[in-house]
């Protein structure tokens, strides 16, 4: 997703979890820093990009604050599929020994 675009609308931000919002905020701040640096050195091509990134940052801060105040609901976390029970190292070693041919069998075949 591009920062500073129409893809980062407030209704889309509603679907993001808090951690993802913080990540998007960090990316936007880094982009703003880079854009300001380019503007200072005269390398910036589109000055409108600065404005768009600033608005994205403000939009993200607004969503975070509204969630803190309880105005905007926090999306329910998506549950990961259940993982099978993990085997111990000893059980894994026994399974590998049973399925793999032994070194003696490999030399007989060769």
mmCIF file of N, CA, C and O in Angstrom, residues 14-86:
data_model
loop_
_atom_site.group_PDB
_atom_site.id
_atom_site.type_symbol
_atom_site.label_atom_id
_atom_site.label_comp_id
_atom_site.label_asym_id
_atom_site.label_seq_id
_atom_site.Cartn_x
_atom_site.Cartn_y
_atom_site.Cartn_z
ATOM 1 N N UNK A 14 -9.698 1.647 9.535
ATOM 2 C CA UNK A 14 -10.526 0.989 10.548
ATOM 3 C C UNK A 14 -10.277 -0.506 10.607
ATOM 4 O O UNK A 14 -10.437 -1.126 11.646
ATOM 5 N N UNK A 15 -9.877 -1.095 9.487
ATOM 6 C CA UNK A 15 -9.666 -2.540 9.447
ATOM 7 C C UNK A 15 -8.294 -2.947 9.964
ATOM 8 O O UNK A 15 -8.060 -4.120 10.204
ATOM 9 N N UNK A 16 -7.386 -1.990 10.126
ATOM 10 C CA UNK A 16 -6.033 -2.298 10.586
ATOM 11 C C UNK A 16 -6.022 -2.497 12.093
ATOM 12 O O UNK A 16 -6.739 -1.823 12.828
ATOM 13 N N UNK A 17 -5.186 -3.423 12.541
ATOM 14 C CA UNK A 17 -4.976 -3.591 13.974
ATOM 15 C C UNK A 17 -4.040 -2.488 14.450
ATOM 16 O O UNK A 17 -3.386 -1.819 13.657
ATOM 17 N N UNK A 18 -3.945 -2.314 15.757
ATOM 18 C CA UNK A 18 -3.133 -1.228 16.315
ATOM 19 C C UNK A 18 -1.662 -1.347 15.918
ATOM 20 O O UNK A 18 -1.013 -0.343 15.627
ATOM 21 N N UNK A 19 -1.141 -2.574 15.895
ATOM 22 C CA UNK A 19 0.270 -2.766 15.534
ATOM 23 C C UNK A 19 0.534 -2.336 14.097
ATOM 24 O O UNK A 19 1.545 -1.720 13.792
ATOM 25 N N UNK A 20 -0.409 -2.666 13.220
ATOM 26 C CA UNK A 20 -0.245 -2.293 11.808
ATOM 27 C C UNK A 20 -0.343 -0.786 11.641
ATOM 28 O O UNK A 20 0.362 -0.198 10.825
ATOM 29 N N UNK A 21 -1.210 -0.137 12.422
ATOM 30 C CA UNK A 21 -1.305 1.317 12.368
ATOM 31 C C UNK A 21 0.019 1.961 12.773
ATOM 32 O O UNK A 21 0.464 2.919 12.146
ATOM 33 N N UNK A 22 0.629 1.427 13.810
ATOM 34 C CA UNK A 22 1.912 1.967 14.264
ATOM 35 C C UNK A 22 2.974 1.765 13.181
ATOM 36 O O UNK A 22 3.799 2.659 12.932
ATOM 37 N N UNK A 23 2.951 0.605 12.506
ATOM 38 C CA UNK A 23 3.901 0.361 11.421
ATOM 39 C C UNK A 23 3.683 1.337 10.266
ATOM 40 O O UNK A 23 4.641 1.874 9.705
ATOM 41 N N UNK A 24 2.430 1.574 9.908
ATOM 42 C CA UNK A 24 2.115 2.511 8.826
ATOM 43 C C UNK A 24 2.540 3.927 9.212
ATOM 44 O O UNK A 24 3.040 4.682 8.378
ATOM 45 N N UNK A 25 2.355 4.273 10.479
ATOM 46 C CA UNK A 25 2.770 5.587 10.960
ATOM 47 C C UNK A 25 4.283 5.740 10.860
ATOM 48 O O UNK A 25 4.790 6.779 10.420
ATOM 49 N N UNK A 26 5.000 4.699 11.227
ATOM 50 C CA UNK A 26 6.459 4.736 11.151
ATOM 51 C C UNK A 26 6.919 4.909 9.701
ATOM 52 O O UNK A 26 7.805 5.718 9.415
ATOM 53 N N UNK A 27 6.289 4.158 8.774
ATOM 54 C CA UNK A 27 6.647 4.281 7.357
ATOM 55 C C UNK A 27 6.369 5.681 6.834
ATOM 56 O O UNK A 27 7.178 6.249 6.098
ATOM 57 N N UNK A 28 5.228 6.235 7.234
ATOM 58 C CA UNK A 28 4.853 7.569 6.768
ATOM 59 C C UNK A 28 5.820 8.628 7.296
ATOM 60 O O UNK A 28 6.196 9.551 6.571
ATOM 61 N N UNK A 29 6.224 8.489 8.542
ATOM 62 C CA UNK A 29 7.180 9.449 9.106
ATOM 63 C C UNK A 29 8.542 9.362 8.422
ATOM 64 O O UNK A 29 9.197 10.384 8.193
ATOM 65 N N UNK A 30 8.964 8.138 8.102
ATOM 66 C CA UNK A 30 10.225 7.974 7.378
ATOM 67 C C UNK A 30 10.133 8.610 5.991
ATOM 68 O O UNK A 30 11.064 9.276 5.539
ATOM 69 N N UNK A 31 8.988 8.411 5.330
ATOM 70 C CA UNK A 31 8.816 9.002 4.002
ATOM 71 C C UNK A 31 8.797 10.520 4.085
ATOM 72 O O UNK A 31 9.381 11.207 3.244
ATOM 73 N N UNK A 32 8.147 11.061 5.109
ATOM 74 C CA UNK A 32 8.117 12.509 5.286
ATOM 75 C C UNK A 32 9.517 13.058 5.509
ATOM 76 O O UNK A 32 9.891 14.095 4.948
ATOM 77 N N UNK A 33 10.311 12.357 6.307
ATOM 78 C CA UNK A 33 11.694 12.771 6.527
ATOM 79 C C UNK A 33 12.468 12.803 5.212
ATOM 80 O O UNK A 33 13.175 13.770 4.909
ATOM 81 N N UNK A 34 12.320 11.733 4.423
ATOM 82 C CA UNK A 34 13.027 11.672 3.143
ATOM 83 C C UNK A 34 12.561 12.773 2.189
ATOM 84 O O UNK A 34 13.375 13.377 1.486
ATOM 85 N N UNK A 35 11.253 13.040 2.180
ATOM 86 C CA UNK A 35 10.733 14.097 1.310
ATOM 87 C C UNK A 35 11.242 15.469 1.736
ATOM 88 O O UNK A 35 11.587 16.299 0.898
ATOM 89 N N UNK A 36 11.295 15.704 3.030
ATOM 90 C CA UNK A 36 11.827 16.990 3.518
ATOM 91 C C UNK A 36 13.301 17.142 3.170
ATOM 92 O O UNK A 36 13.769 18.221 2.818
ATOM 93 N N UNK A 37 14.016 16.054 3.272
ATOM 94 C CA UNK A 37 15.445 16.080 2.925
ATOM 95 C C UNK A 37 15.610 16.383 1.445
ATOM 96 O O UNK A 37 16.458 17.199 1.058
ATOM 97 N N UNK A 38 14.807 15.756 0.597
ATOM 98 C CA UNK A 38 14.873 16.020 -0.837
ATOM 99 C C UNK A 38 14.491 17.458 -1.150
ATOM 100 O O UNK A 38 15.087 18.089 -2.028
ATOM 101 N N UNK A 39 13.506 17.997 -0.429
ATOM 102 C CA UNK A 39 13.094 19.381 -0.655
ATOM 103 C C UNK A 39 14.218 20.346 -0.277
ATOM 104 O O UNK A 39 14.453 21.349 -0.968
ATOM 105 N N UNK A 40 14.925 20.044 0.805
ATOM 106 C CA UNK A 40 16.005 20.919 1.251
ATOM 107 C C UNK A 40 17.181 20.910 0.281
ATOM 108 O O UNK A 40 17.861 21.916 0.119
ATOM 109 N N UNK A 41 17.406 19.779 -0.379
ATOM 110 C CA UNK A 41 18.528 19.680 -1.309
ATOM 111 C C UNK A 41 18.127 20.005 -2.741
ATOM 112 O O UNK A 41 18.960 19.965 -3.640
ATOM 113 N N UNK A 42 16.843 20.307 -2.951
ATOM 114 C CA UNK A 42 16.388 20.681 -4.285
ATOM 115 C C UNK A 42 16.142 19.495 -5.206
ATOM 116 O O UNK A 42 16.068 19.667 -6.421
ATOM 117 N N UNK A 43 15.989 18.310 -4.675
ATOM 118 C CA UNK A 43 15.793 17.108 -5.481
ATOM 119 C C UNK A 43 14.329 16.660 -5.531
ATOM 120 O O UNK A 43 14.012 15.692 -6.212
ATOM 121 N N UNK A 44 13.430 17.361 -4.848
ATOM 122 C CA UNK A 44 12.035 16.942 -4.773
ATOM 123 C C UNK A 44 11.296 17.330 -6.043
ATOM 124 O O UNK A 44 11.341 18.481 -6.480
ATOM 125 N N UNK A 45 10.623 16.357 -6.643
ATOM 126 C CA UNK A 45 9.896 16.606 -7.889
ATOM 127 C C UNK A 45 8.460 17.055 -7.635
ATOM 128 O O UNK A 45 7.989 18.005 -8.251
ATOM 129 N N UNK A 46 7.746 16.348 -6.771
ATOM 130 C CA UNK A 46 6.348 16.710 -6.526
ATOM 131 C C UNK A 46 6.188 17.194 -5.091
ATOM 132 O O UNK A 46 6.305 16.428 -4.142
ATOM 133 N N UNK A 47 5.904 18.467 -4.943
ATOM 134 C CA UNK A 47 5.748 19.042 -3.613
ATOM 135 C C UNK A 47 4.409 18.661 -2.990
ATOM 136 O O UNK A 47 4.244 18.733 -1.774
ATOM 137 N N UNK A 48 3.472 18.243 -3.797
ATOM 138 C CA UNK A 48 2.177 17.814 -3.286
ATOM 139 C C UNK A 48 2.282 16.546 -2.459
ATOM 140 O O UNK A 48 1.428 16.258 -1.625
ATOM 141 N N UNK A 49 3.334 15.804 -2.694
ATOM 142 C CA UNK A 49 3.559 14.562 -1.948
ATOM 143 C C UNK A 49 3.768 14.859 -0.468
ATOM 144 O O UNK A 49 3.329 14.093 0.392
ATOM 145 N N UNK A 50 4.436 15.961 -0.154
ATOM 146 C CA UNK A 50 4.638 16.351 1.248
ATOM 147 C C UNK A 50 3.288 16.515 1.948
ATOM 148 O O UNK A 50 3.087 16.015 3.055
ATOM 149 N N UNK A 51 2.406 17.220 1.293
ATOM 150 C CA UNK A 51 1.096 17.476 1.873
ATOM 151 C C UNK A 51 0.313 16.179 2.069
ATOM 152 O O UNK A 51 -0.332 15.977 3.104
ATOM 153 N N UNK A 52 0.367 15.298 1.094
ATOM 154 C CA UNK A 52 -0.367 14.034 1.185
ATOM 155 C C UNK A 52 0.155 13.165 2.325
ATOM 156 O O UNK A 52 -0.630 12.558 3.064
ATOM 157 N N UNK A 53 1.459 13.119 2.502
ATOM 158 C CA UNK A 53 2.035 12.298 3.573
ATOM 159 C C UNK A 53 1.700 12.890 4.933
ATOM 160 O O UNK A 53 1.384 12.163 5.879
ATOM 161 N N UNK A 54 1.726 14.213 5.041
ATOM 162 C CA UNK A 54 1.346 14.846 6.310
ATOM 163 C C UNK A 54 -0.103 14.520 6.665
ATOM 164 O O UNK A 54 -0.427 14.258 7.825
ATOM 165 N N UNK A 55 -0.955 14.517 5.681
ATOM 166 C CA UNK A 55 -2.365 14.202 5.927
ATOM 167 C C UNK A 55 -2.538 12.739 6.325
ATOM 168 O O UNK A 55 -3.377 12.421 7.168
ATOM 169 N N UNK A 56 -1.762 11.868 5.716
ATOM 170 C CA UNK A 56 -1.825 10.459 6.101
ATOM 171 C C UNK A 56 -1.407 10.276 7.553
ATOM 172 O O UNK A 56 -2.029 9.509 8.302
ATOM 173 N N UNK A 57 -0.349 10.970 7.952
ATOM 174 C CA UNK A 57 0.117 10.884 9.339
ATOM 175 C C UNK A 57 -0.983 11.369 10.280
ATOM 176 O O UNK A 57 -1.283 10.733 11.294
ATOM 177 N N UNK A 58 -1.604 12.499 9.947
ATOM 178 C CA UNK A 58 -2.678 13.030 10.786
ATOM 179 C C UNK A 58 -3.856 12.064 10.836
ATOM 180 O O UNK A 58 -4.467 11.868 11.904
ATOM 181 N N UNK A 59 -4.174 11.427 9.725
ATOM 182 C CA UNK A 59 -5.279 10.478 9.661
ATOM 183 C C UNK A 59 -5.001 9.278 10.564
ATOM 184 O O UNK A 59 -5.877 8.814 11.291
ATOM 185 N N UNK A 60 -3.764 8.789 10.543
ATOM 186 C CA UNK A 60 -3.401 7.639 11.382
ATOM 187 C C UNK A 60 -3.459 8.013 12.864
ATOM 188 O O UNK A 60 -3.987 7.267 13.690
ATOM 189 N N UNK A 61 -2.919 9.200 13.205
ATOM 190 C CA UNK A 61 -2.986 9.654 14.594
ATOM 191 C C UNK A 61 -4.437 9.787 15.059
ATOM 192 O O UNK A 61 -4.771 9.459 16.198
ATOM 193 N N UNK A 62 -5.315 10.255 14.185
ATOM 194 C CA UNK A 62 -6.721 10.417 14.543
ATOM 195 C C UNK A 62 -7.362 9.075 14.850
ATOM 196 O O UNK A 62 -8.073 8.928 15.848
ATOM 197 N N UNK A 63 -7.097 8.078 14.025
ATOM 198 C CA UNK A 63 -7.672 6.750 14.240
ATOM 199 C C UNK A 63 -7.160 6.162 15.554
ATOM 200 O O UNK A 63 -7.938 5.611 16.346
ATOM 201 N N UNK A 64 -5.860 6.309 15.813
ATOM 202 C CA UNK A 64 -5.284 5.779 17.059
ATOM 203 C C UNK A 64 -5.925 6.452 18.274
ATOM 204 O O UNK A 64 -6.318 5.785 19.240
ATOM 205 N N UNK A 65 -6.068 7.771 18.224
ATOM 206 C CA UNK A 65 -6.634 8.507 19.359
ATOM 207 C C UNK A 65 -8.114 8.173 19.560
ATOM 208 O O UNK A 65 -8.573 8.014 20.699
ATOM 209 N N UNK A 66 -8.854 8.049 18.470
ATOM 210 C CA UNK A 66 -10.270 7.701 18.596
ATOM 211 C C UNK A 66 -10.444 6.313 19.200
ATOM 212 O O UNK A 66 -11.396 6.069 19.942
ATOM 213 N N UNK A 67 -9.542 5.409 18.895
ATOM 214 C CA UNK A 67 -9.609 4.083 19.507
ATOM 215 C C UNK A 67 -9.311 4.156 20.997
ATOM 216 O O UNK A 67 -9.919 3.439 21.798
ATOM 217 N N UNK A 68 -8.359 5.007 21.379
ATOM 218 C CA UNK A 68 -8.044 5.172 22.807
ATOM 219 C C UNK A 68 -9.246 5.702 23.573
ATOM 220 O O UNK A 68 -9.503 5.293 24.707
ATOM 221 N N UNK A 69 -9.982 6.620 22.947
ATOM 222 C CA UNK A 69 -11.131 7.227 23.609
ATOM 223 C C UNK A 69 -12.391 6.378 23.502
ATOM 224 O O UNK A 69 -13.401 6.684 24.134
ATOM 225 N N UNK A 70 -12.354 5.321 22.709
ATOM 226 C CA UNK A 70 -13.499 4.455 22.556
ATOM 227 C C UNK A 70 -14.507 4.954 21.533
ATOM 228 O O UNK A 70 -15.625 4.450 21.460
ATOM 229 N N UNK A 71 -14.146 5.952 20.740
ATOM 230 C CA UNK A 71 -15.045 6.481 19.715
ATOM 231 C C UNK A 71 -15.111 5.527 18.525
ATOM 232 O O UNK A 71 -16.163 5.300 17.951
ATOM 233 N N UNK A 72 -13.978 4.978 18.171
ATOM 234 C CA UNK A 72 -13.872 4.087 17.019
ATOM 235 C C UNK A 72 -13.536 2.693 17.530
ATOM 236 O O UNK A 72 -12.626 2.527 18.332
ATOM 237 N N UNK A 73 -14.248 1.667 17.071
ATOM 238 C CA UNK A 73 -13.981 0.314 17.583
ATOM 239 C C UNK A 73 -12.659 -0.244 17.051
ATOM 240 O O UNK A 73 -12.255 0.029 15.932
ATOM 241 N N UNK A 74 -12.010 -1.026 17.885
ATOM 242 C CA UNK A 74 -10.791 -1.718 17.479
ATOM 243 C C UNK A 74 -11.203 -3.026 16.829
ATOM 244 O O UNK A 74 -12.042 -3.753 17.360
ATOM 245 N N UNK A 75 -10.636 -3.336 15.650
ATOM 246 C CA UNK A 75 -11.039 -4.577 14.988
ATOM 247 C C UNK A 75 -10.616 -5.797 15.797
ATOM 248 O O UNK A 75 -9.593 -5.785 16.481
ATOM 249 N N UNK A 76 -11.414 -6.833 15.701
ATOM 250 C CA UNK A 76 -11.098 -8.079 16.400
ATOM 251 C C UNK A 76 -9.889 -8.718 15.739
ATOM 252 O O UNK A 76 -9.789 -8.746 14.515
ATOM 253 N N UNK A 77 -8.936 -9.216 16.533
ATOM 254 C CA UNK A 77 -7.761 -9.847 15.940
ATOM 255 C C UNK A 77 -8.143 -11.109 15.187
ATOM 256 O O UNK A 77 -9.015 -11.865 15.617
ATOM 257 N N UNK A 78 -7.488 -11.312 14.075
ATOM 258 C CA UNK A 78 -7.734 -12.494 13.264
ATOM 259 C C UNK A 78 -6.971 -13.656 13.873
ATOM 260 O O UNK A 78 -5.764 -13.566 14.108
ATOM 261 N N UNK A 79 -7.683 -14.750 14.133
ATOM 262 C CA UNK A 79 -7.048 -15.900 14.758
ATOM 263 C C UNK A 79 -6.310 -16.721 13.708
ATOM 264 O O UNK A 79 -6.829 -16.967 12.621
ATOM 265 N N UNK A 80 -5.117 -17.131 14.060
ATOM 266 C CA UNK A 80 -4.335 -17.987 13.169
ATOM 267 C C UNK A 80 -4.877 -19.403 13.256
ATOM 268 O O UNK A 80 -5.422 -19.818 14.286
ATOM 269 N N UNK A 81 -4.758 -20.181 12.190
ATOM 270 C CA UNK A 81 -5.221 -21.573 12.259
ATOM 271 C C UNK A 81 -4.448 -22.347 13.317
ATOM 272 O O UNK A 81 -3.268 -22.099 13.567
ATOM 273 N N UNK A 82 -5.133 -23.274 13.949
ATOM 274 C CA UNK A 82 -4.515 -24.049 15.023
ATOM 275 C C UNK A 82 -3.377 -24.896 14.475
ATOM 276 O O UNK A 82 -3.496 -25.530 13.437
ATOM 277 N N UNK A 83 -2.270 -24.869 15.187
ATOM 278 C CA UNK A 83 -1.103 -25.651 14.779
ATOM 279 C C UNK A 83 -1.158 -27.017 15.458
ATOM 280 O O UNK A 83 -1.634 -27.135 16.583
ATOM 281 N N UNK A 84 -0.672 -28.052 14.781
ATOM 282 C CA UNK A 84 -0.642 -29.365 15.429
ATOM 283 C C UNK A 84 0.325 -29.344 16.607
ATOM 284 O O UNK A 84 1.220 -28.511 16.678
ATOM 285 N N UNK A 85 0.124 -30.285 17.515
ATOM 286 C CA UNK A 85 0.983 -30.364 18.692
ATOM 287 C C UNK A 85 2.425 -30.586 18.258
ATOM 288 O O UNK A 85 2.706 -31.373 17.366
ATOM 289 N N UNK A 86 3.316 -29.848 18.890
ATOM 290 C CA UNK A 86 4.736 -29.952 18.538
ATOM 291 C C UNK A 86 5.352 -31.175 19.204
ATOM 292 O O UNK A 86 5.056 -31.489 20.347
#
